Amino acid sequence: MLKIWGRPTSICTQRALWTLVEADVPFELILASATMGPNGHISGGGPAFGFVSSPEYRAMNPHSTIPTIDDDGYILWESNTICRYLAQTYAPSLFDGDVKTLALGSQWMDWTNTQLEPHLHTLVMHLVRMREEDRDPALVEQTRLEIIPELERLDAHLADKHYVAGESFTVGDIPPACAVYRWTVFGLEGSEMSNLNAWLARVMGREGFQRHIAPKENHLN
């Protein structure tokens, strides 16, 4: 059985878990994290799940990041790479069996990492994980203003299509959907983005989303 190291509250782990469900691949989730544990973020004084700094883990992933997978001895890290591997190996329907469709979706997967994730990390730290006295409301507001134009770009892209790579759901929808949903959970004021909201409503009905993304405790811890 495929093993995946990570944690349910990690947005990068979430996208891999969702893809595993889409690909119908049985898996075992092994809790691992340098910063989060059973009582939340380590800034609150509790322990981390750990393991990522161990020699065993670093032999698989020298960067000590999550997630990492072991698929019958094939080790892989970096969440978008894991998602693409799972789609190409187990579920070509997740890119319509077409490399150009995969590439179109990959654009938005990688865009999520560079244009959304840094902002979301700031927000989750200062809205949820850090101690109240260490949070910076001014930084939250600055980050809110910076992420809105990025979301508006995705909204504009979706004006003439149902999904990021065209008219079919693909692996390319998974990372941006995880990110956009987390943004909505924070409840911050944004602009009217009807295309984005309609797309998110479409993907929210999928089993993988409901199992691993929808629970709000996976974003507010």
PDB file of C-alpha atoms in Angstrom:
ATOM      1  CA  MET A   1       0.000   0.000   0.000  1.00  0.00           C
ATOM      2  CA  LEU A   2       1.225   3.490  -0.845  1.00  0.00           C
ATOM      3  CA  LYS A   3       2.473   5.442   2.167  1.00  0.00           C
ATOM      4  CA  ILE A   4       2.251   9.206   2.467  1.00  0.00           C
ATOM      5  CA  TRP A   5       3.902  11.284   5.180  1.00  0.00           C
ATOM      6  CA  GLY A   6       2.279  14.581   6.047  1.00  0.00           C
ATOM      7  CA  ARG A   7      -0.602  16.037   8.049  1.00  0.00           C
ATOM      8  CA  PRO A   8      -4.278  16.741   7.318  1.00  0.00           C
ATOM      9  CA  THR A   9      -3.886  20.488   7.957  1.00  0.00           C
ATOM     10  CA  SER A  10      -1.071  20.899   5.425  1.00  0.00           C
ATOM     11  CA  ILE A  11      -2.424  22.348   2.197  1.00  0.00           C
ATOM     12  CA  CYS A  12       0.329  20.552   0.278  1.00  0.00           C
ATOM     13  CA  THR A  13      -0.559  17.231   1.888  1.00  0.00           C
ATOM     14  CA  GLN A  14      -4.236  17.914   1.205  1.00  0.00           C
ATOM     15  CA  ARG A  15      -3.720  18.172  -2.542  1.00  0.00           C
ATOM     16  CA  ALA A  16      -1.887  14.834  -2.602  1.00  0.00           C
ATOM     17  CA  LEU A  17      -4.600  13.163  -0.508  1.00  0.00           C
ATOM     18  CA  TRP A  18      -7.316  14.487  -2.806  1.00  0.00           C
ATOM     19  CA  THR A  19      -5.439  13.201  -5.853  1.00  0.00           C
ATOM     20  CA  LEU A  20      -5.074   9.781  -4.243  1.00  0.00           C
ATOM     21  CA  VAL A  21      -8.851   9.622  -3.859  1.00  0.00           C
ATOM     22  CA  GLU A  22      -9.386  10.731  -7.465  1.00  0.00           C
ATOM     23  CA  ALA A  23      -6.941   8.058  -8.635  1.00  0.00           C
ATOM     24  CA  ASP A  24      -8.575   5.411  -6.402  1.00  0.00           C
ATOM     25  CA  VAL A  25      -5.223   4.485  -4.853  1.00  0.00           C
ATOM     26  CA  PRO A  26      -5.335   2.958  -1.333  1.00  0.00           C
ATOM     27  CA  PHE A  27      -2.925   4.682   1.018  1.00  0.00           C
ATOM     28  CA  GLU A  28      -1.710   4.990   4.582  1.00  0.00           C
ATOM     29  CA  LEU A  29      -1.240   8.503   5.989  1.00  0.00           C
ATOM     30  CA  ILE A  30       1.624   8.738   8.473  1.00  0.00           C
ATOM     31  CA  LEU A  31       1.595  11.936  10.535  1.00  0.00           C
ATOM     32  CA  ALA A  32       4.766  13.964  10.135  1.00  0.00           C
ATOM     33  CA  SER A  33       5.546  17.657  10.597  1.00  0.00           C
ATOM     34  CA  ALA A  34       8.218  19.935  12.005  1.00  0.00           C
ATOM     35  CA  THR A  35       5.788  22.692  12.988  1.00  0.00           C
ATOM     36  CA  MET A  36       2.397  21.110  13.764  1.00  0.00           C
ATOM     37  CA  GLY A  37       1.310  18.480  16.253  1.00  0.00           C
ATOM     38  CA  PRO A  38      -1.749  17.084  18.022  1.00  0.00           C
ATOM     39  CA  ASN A  39      -2.261  20.393  19.841  1.00  0.00           C
ATOM     40  CA  GLY A  40      -1.737  22.642  16.826  1.00  0.00           C
ATOM     41  CA  HIS A  41       1.238  24.840  15.960  1.00  0.00           C
ATOM     42  CA  ILE A  42       4.367  24.484  18.066  1.00  0.00           C
ATOM     43  CA  SER A  43       4.275  28.223  18.830  1.00  0.00           C
ATOM     44  CA  GLY A  44       1.575  27.291  21.340  1.00  0.00           C
ATOM     45  CA  GLY A  45       4.073  25.188  23.244  1.00  0.00           C
ATOM     46  CA  GLY A  46       2.932  21.738  22.168  1.00  0.00           C
ATOM     47  CA  PRO A  47       5.029  19.083  20.427  1.00  0.00           C
ATOM     48  CA  ALA A  48       5.252  18.556  16.687  1.00  0.00           C
ATOM     49  CA  PHE A  49       4.368  15.287  15.023  1.00  0.00           C
ATOM     50  CA  GLY A  50       8.048  15.175  14.150  1.00  0.00           C
ATOM     51  CA  PHE A  51       9.855  12.463  12.169  1.00  0.00           C
ATOM     52  CA  VAL A  52      10.749  14.828   9.303  1.00  0.00           C
ATOM     53  CA  SER A  53      14.184  15.523  10.807  1.00  0.00           C
ATOM     54  CA  SER A  54      15.006  11.868  11.389  1.00  0.00           C
ATOM     55  CA  PRO A  55      17.712  10.121   9.366  1.00  0.00           C
ATOM     56  CA  GLU A  56      15.069   7.739   8.014  1.00  0.00           C
ATOM     57  CA  TYR A  57      12.945  10.552   6.639  1.00  0.00           C
ATOM     58  CA  ARG A  58      15.860  12.576   5.318  1.00  0.00           C
ATOM     59  CA  ALA A  59      17.017   9.511   3.423  1.00  0.00           C
ATOM     60  CA  MET A  60      13.736   9.788   1.519  1.00  0.00           C
ATOM     61  CA  ASN A  61      13.457  13.578   1.439  1.00  0.00           C
ATOM     62  CA  PRO A  62      16.624  15.557   2.218  1.00  0.00           C
ATOM     63  CA  HIS A  63      14.594  18.763   2.556  1.00  0.00           C
ATOM     64  CA  SER A  64      12.484  17.433   5.463  1.00  0.00           C
ATOM     65  CA  THR A  65       9.328  18.807   3.838  1.00  0.00           C
ATOM     66  CA  ILE A  66       5.892  17.230   3.536  1.00  0.00           C
ATOM     67  CA  PRO A  67       4.373  15.380   1.831  1.00  0.00           C
ATOM     68  CA  THR A  68       6.558  12.484   0.769  1.00  0.00           C
ATOM     69  CA  ILE A  69       5.243   9.257  -0.737  1.00  0.00           C
ATOM     70  CA  ASP A  70       6.584   5.725  -0.953  1.00  0.00           C
ATOM     71  CA  ASP A  71       4.855   3.860  -3.754  1.00  0.00           C
ATOM     72  CA  ASP A  72       6.246   0.333  -3.526  1.00  0.00           C
ATOM     73  CA  GLY A  73       9.766   1.662  -3.069  1.00  0.00           C
ATOM     74  CA  TYR A  74       9.421   4.613  -5.429  1.00  0.00           C
ATOM     75  CA  ILE A  75      10.039   7.711  -3.305  1.00  0.00           C
ATOM     76  CA  LEU A  76       8.776  11.119  -4.341  1.00  0.00           C
ATOM     77  CA  TRP A  77       8.467  14.520  -2.702  1.00  0.00           C
ATOM     78  CA  GLU A  78       7.067  17.937  -3.746  1.00  0.00           C
ATOM     79  CA  SER A  79       3.286  17.922  -3.724  1.00  0.00           C
ATOM     80  CA  ASN A  80       2.588  19.046  -7.293  1.00  0.00           C
ATOM     81  CA  THR A  81       5.033  16.470  -8.604  1.00  0.00           C
ATOM     82  CA  ILE A  82       3.306  13.819  -6.508  1.00  0.00           C
ATOM     83  CA  CYS A  83      -0.088  14.836  -7.892  1.00  0.00           C
ATOM     84  CA  ARG A  84       1.127  14.686 -11.486  1.00  0.00           C
ATOM     85  CA  TYR A  85       2.810  11.328 -10.889  1.00  0.00           C
ATOM     86  CA  LEU A  86      -0.372   9.864  -9.432  1.00  0.00           C
ATOM     87  CA  ALA A  87      -2.436  11.137 -12.343  1.00  0.00           C
ATOM     88  CA  GLN A  88      -0.019   9.880 -14.978  1.00  0.00           C
ATOM     89  CA  THR A  89       0.473   6.500 -13.289  1.00  0.00           C
ATOM     90  CA  TYR A  90      -2.996   5.652 -12.025  1.00  0.00           C
ATOM     91  CA  ALA A  91      -5.567   8.022 -13.505  1.00  0.00           C
ATOM     92  CA  PRO A  92      -4.886   9.401 -16.999  1.00  0.00           C
ATOM     93  CA  SER A  93      -8.488  10.599 -16.943  1.00  0.00           C
ATOM     94  CA  LEU A  94      -7.224  13.348 -14.626  1.00  0.00           C
ATOM     95  CA  PHE A  95      -5.658  15.007 -17.662  1.00  0.00           C
ATOM     96  CA  ASP A  96      -7.823  13.472 -20.395  1.00  0.00           C
ATOM     97  CA  GLY A  97      -4.823  11.342 -21.354  1.00  0.00           C
ATOM     98  CA  ASP A  98      -3.392  14.369 -23.146  1.00  0.00           C
ATOM     99  CA  VAL A  99      -0.006  15.873 -22.317  1.00  0.00           C
ATOM    100  CA  LYS A 100      -1.074  19.339 -23.444  1.00  0.00           C
ATOM    101  CA  THR A 101      -4.047  19.253 -21.101  1.00  0.00           C
ATOM    102  CA  LEU A 102      -1.691  18.173 -18.324  1.00  0.00           C
ATOM    103  CA  ALA A 103       0.616  21.072 -19.140  1.00  0.00           C
ATOM    104  CA  LEU A 104      -2.247  23.573 -19.119  1.00  0.00           C
ATOM    105  CA  GLY A 105      -3.313  22.345 -15.711  1.00  0.00           C
ATOM    106  CA  SER A 106       0.274  22.327 -14.475  1.00  0.00           C
ATOM    107  CA  GLN A 107       0.516  26.052 -15.126  1.00  0.00           C
ATOM    108  CA  TRP A 108      -2.152  26.680 -12.509  1.00  0.00           C
ATOM    109  CA  MET A 109      -0.729  24.119 -10.112  1.00  0.00           C
ATOM    110  CA  ASP A 110       2.619  25.879 -10.107  1.00  0.00           C
ATOM    111  CA  TRP A 111       0.997  29.326 -10.125  1.00  0.00           C
ATOM    112  CA  THR A 112      -0.733  28.297  -6.907  1.00  0.00           C
ATOM    113  CA  ASN A 113       2.636  27.616  -5.298  1.00  0.00           C
ATOM    114  CA  THR A 114       4.195  30.909  -6.317  1.00  0.00           C
ATOM    115  CA  GLN A 115       1.274  33.353  -6.255  1.00  0.00           C
ATOM    116  CA  LEU A 116      -1.167  32.042  -3.642  1.00  0.00           C
ATOM    117  CA  GLU A 117       0.671  29.867  -1.139  1.00  0.00           C
ATOM    118  CA  PRO A 118       3.007  32.549   0.288  1.00  0.00           C
ATOM    119  CA  HIS A 119       0.010  34.788   1.008  1.00  0.00           C
ATOM    120  CA  LEU A 120      -2.002  31.937   2.490  1.00  0.00           C
ATOM    121  CA  HIS A 121       0.889  30.953   4.724  1.00  0.00           C
ATOM    122  CA  THR A 122       1.015  34.475   6.132  1.00  0.00           C
ATOM    123  CA  LEU A 123      -2.737  34.479   6.689  1.00  0.00           C
ATOM    124  CA  VAL A 124      -2.952  31.090   8.381  1.00  0.00           C
ATOM    125  CA  MET A 125      -0.103  32.008  10.705  1.00  0.00           C
ATOM    126  CA  HIS A 126      -1.481  35.410  11.725  1.00  0.00           C
ATOM    127  CA  LEU A 127      -5.154  34.427  11.805  1.00  0.00           C
ATOM    128  CA  VAL A 128      -4.947  30.914  13.232  1.00  0.00           C
ATOM    129  CA  ARG A 129      -1.658  29.434  14.353  1.00  0.00           C
ATOM    130  CA  MET A 130       0.391  32.107  16.081  1.00  0.00           C
ATOM    131  CA  ARG A 131      -0.268  33.249  19.626  1.00  0.00           C
ATOM    132  CA  GLU A 132      -2.629  36.228  19.742  1.00  0.00           C
ATOM    133  CA  GLU A 133       0.090  38.550  21.025  1.00  0.00           C
ATOM    134  CA  ASP A 134       2.360  37.693  18.093  1.00  0.00           C
ATOM    135  CA  ARG A 135      -0.188  38.304  15.330  1.00  0.00           C
ATOM    136  CA  ASP A 136       0.064  41.358  13.073  1.00  0.00           C
ATOM    137  CA  PRO A 137      -3.307  42.712  11.871  1.00  0.00           C
ATOM    138  CA  ALA A 138      -1.574  45.190   9.557  1.00  0.00           C
ATOM    139  CA  LEU A 139       0.251  42.350   7.820  1.00  0.00           C
ATOM    140  CA  VAL A 140      -3.028  40.456   7.468  1.00  0.00           C
ATOM    141  CA  GLU A 141      -4.601  43.458   5.748  1.00  0.00           C
ATOM    142  CA  GLN A 142      -1.598  43.954   3.465  1.00  0.00           C
ATOM    143  CA  THR A 143      -1.685  40.267   2.523  1.00  0.00           C
ATOM    144  CA  ARG A 144      -5.426  40.394   1.885  1.00  0.00           C
ATOM    145  CA  LEU A 145      -4.924  43.257  -0.555  1.00  0.00           C
ATOM    146  CA  GLU A 146      -2.084  41.416  -2.297  1.00  0.00           C
ATOM    147  CA  ILE A 147      -3.874  38.097  -2.782  1.00  0.00           C
ATOM    148  CA  ILE A 148      -7.090  39.533  -4.238  1.00  0.00           C
ATOM    149  CA  PRO A 149      -5.557  40.488  -7.634  1.00  0.00           C
ATOM    150  CA  GLU A 150      -4.119  36.972  -7.916  1.00  0.00           C
ATOM    151  CA  LEU A 151      -7.531  35.436  -7.307  1.00  0.00           C
ATOM    152  CA  GLU A 152      -9.013  37.825  -9.849  1.00  0.00           C
ATOM    153  CA  ARG A 153      -6.593  36.471 -12.466  1.00  0.00           C
ATOM    154  CA  LEU A 154      -7.928  32.969 -11.935  1.00  0.00           C
ATOM    155  CA  ASP A 155     -11.474  34.338 -12.023  1.00  0.00           C
ATOM    156  CA  ALA A 156     -10.774  35.945 -15.409  1.00  0.00           C
ATOM    157  CA  HIS A 157      -9.209  32.728 -16.715  1.00  0.00           C
ATOM    158  CA  LEU A 158     -12.378  30.826 -15.800  1.00  0.00           C
ATOM    159  CA  ALA A 159     -14.679  33.228 -17.636  1.00  0.00           C
ATOM    160  CA  ASP A 160     -14.998  30.938 -20.674  1.00  0.00           C
ATOM    161  CA  LYS A 161     -14.324  27.487 -19.203  1.00  0.00           C
ATOM    162  CA  HIS A 162     -15.595  25.258 -16.412  1.00  0.00           C
ATOM    163  CA  TYR A 163     -12.179  24.119 -15.161  1.00  0.00           C
ATOM    164  CA  VAL A 164      -8.633  25.454 -15.291  1.00  0.00           C
ATOM    165  CA  ALA A 165      -7.580  23.284 -18.264  1.00  0.00           C
ATOM    166  CA  GLY A 166     -10.864  23.380 -20.173  1.00  0.00           C
ATOM    167  CA  GLU A 167     -14.233  21.693 -19.827  1.00  0.00           C
ATOM    168  CA  SER A 168     -13.138  18.660 -17.805  1.00  0.00           C
ATOM    169  CA  PHE A 169     -11.959  18.393 -14.213  1.00  0.00           C
ATOM    170  CA  THR A 170      -8.225  17.626 -14.146  1.00  0.00           C
ATOM    171  CA  VAL A 171      -5.408  17.301 -11.659  1.00  0.00           C
ATOM    172  CA  GLY A 172      -4.696  20.943 -12.460  1.00  0.00           C
ATOM    173  CA  ASP A 173      -7.802  21.976 -10.535  1.00  0.00           C
ATOM    174  CA  ILE A 174      -6.733  20.353  -7.287  1.00  0.00           C
ATOM    175  CA  PRO A 175      -3.996  22.658  -5.914  1.00  0.00           C
ATOM    176  CA  PRO A 176      -5.754  25.941  -6.756  1.00  0.00           C
ATOM    177  CA  ALA A 177      -9.042  24.619  -5.364  1.00  0.00           C
ATOM    178  CA  CYS A 178      -7.374  23.715  -2.060  1.00  0.00           C
ATOM    179  CA  ALA A 179      -5.911  27.204  -1.880  1.00  0.00           C
ATOM    180  CA  VAL A 180      -9.041  29.101  -2.881  1.00  0.00           C
ATOM    181  CA  TYR A 181     -11.163  27.155  -0.424  1.00  0.00           C
ATOM    182  CA  ARG A 182      -8.764  27.993   2.398  1.00  0.00           C
ATOM    183  CA  TRP A 183      -9.063  31.652   1.439  1.00  0.00           C
ATOM    184  CA  THR A 184     -12.850  31.428   1.707  1.00  0.00           C
ATOM    185  CA  VAL A 185     -12.644  29.728   5.108  1.00  0.00           C
ATOM    186  CA  PHE A 186     -10.741  32.715   6.489  1.00  0.00           C
ATOM    187  CA  GLY A 187     -13.783  34.878   5.759  1.00  0.00           C
ATOM    188  CA  LEU A 188     -11.851  37.950   4.657  1.00  0.00           C
ATOM    189  CA  GLU A 189     -13.421  40.541   2.406  1.00  0.00           C
ATOM    190  CA  GLY A 190     -12.679  40.127  -1.295  1.00  0.00           C
ATOM    191  CA  SER A 191     -14.025  41.268  -4.628  1.00  0.00           C
ATOM    192  CA  GLU A 192     -16.942  39.708  -6.491  1.00  0.00           C
ATOM    193  CA  MET A 193     -15.526  36.777  -8.462  1.00  0.00           C
ATOM    194  CA  SER A 194     -18.476  34.889  -9.915  1.00  0.00           C
ATOM    195  CA  ASN A 195     -16.439  32.631 -12.217  1.00  0.00           C
ATOM    196  CA  LEU A 196     -14.157  31.596  -9.384  1.00  0.00           C
ATOM    197  CA  ASN A 197     -17.071  30.932  -7.055  1.00  0.00           C
ATOM    198  CA  ALA A 198     -18.902  28.821  -9.648  1.00  0.00           C
ATOM    199  CA  TRP A 199     -15.768  26.762 -10.314  1.00  0.00           C
ATOM    200  CA  LEU A 200     -15.184  26.216  -6.608  1.00  0.00           C
ATOM    201  CA  ALA A 201     -18.787  25.082  -6.180  1.00  0.00           C
ATOM    202  CA  ARG A 202     -18.274  22.522  -8.965  1.00  0.00           C
ATOM    203  CA  VAL A 203     -15.144  20.986  -7.482  1.00  0.00           C
ATOM    204  CA  MET A 204     -16.439  20.991  -3.904  1.00  0.00           C
ATOM    205  CA  GLY A 205     -18.817  18.150  -4.722  1.00  0.00           C
ATOM    206  CA  ARG A 206     -16.027  15.699  -5.471  1.00  0.00           C
ATOM    207  CA  GLU A 207     -15.352  12.904  -2.996  1.00  0.00           C
ATOM    208  CA  GLY A 208     -11.696  13.765  -2.506  1.00  0.00           C
ATOM    209  CA  PHE A 209     -12.587  17.358  -1.697  1.00  0.00           C
ATOM    210  CA  GLN A 210     -15.259  16.334   0.777  1.00  0.00           C
ATOM    211  CA  ARG A 211     -12.947  13.899   2.553  1.00  0.00           C
ATOM    212  CA  HIS A 212      -9.772  15.923   2.804  1.00  0.00           C
ATOM    213  CA  ILE A 213     -10.443  19.591   2.017  1.00  0.00           C
ATOM    214  CA  ALA A 214     -13.971  20.451   3.164  1.00  0.00           C
ATOM    215  CA  PRO A 215     -13.532  19.952   6.947  1.00  0.00           C
ATOM    216  CA  LYS A 216     -12.868  23.459   8.239  1.00  0.00           C
ATOM    217  CA  GLU A 217     -10.772  22.131  11.093  1.00  0.00           C
ATOM    218  CA  ASN A 218      -8.208  21.189   8.445  1.00  0.00           C
ATOM    219  CA  HIS A 219      -7.740  24.910   7.768  1.00  0.00           C
ATOM    220  CA  LEU A 220      -8.359  26.512  11.155  1.00  0.00           C
ATOM    221  CA  ASN A 221      -5.777  24.544  13.122  1.00  0.00           C
TER     222      ASN A 221
END
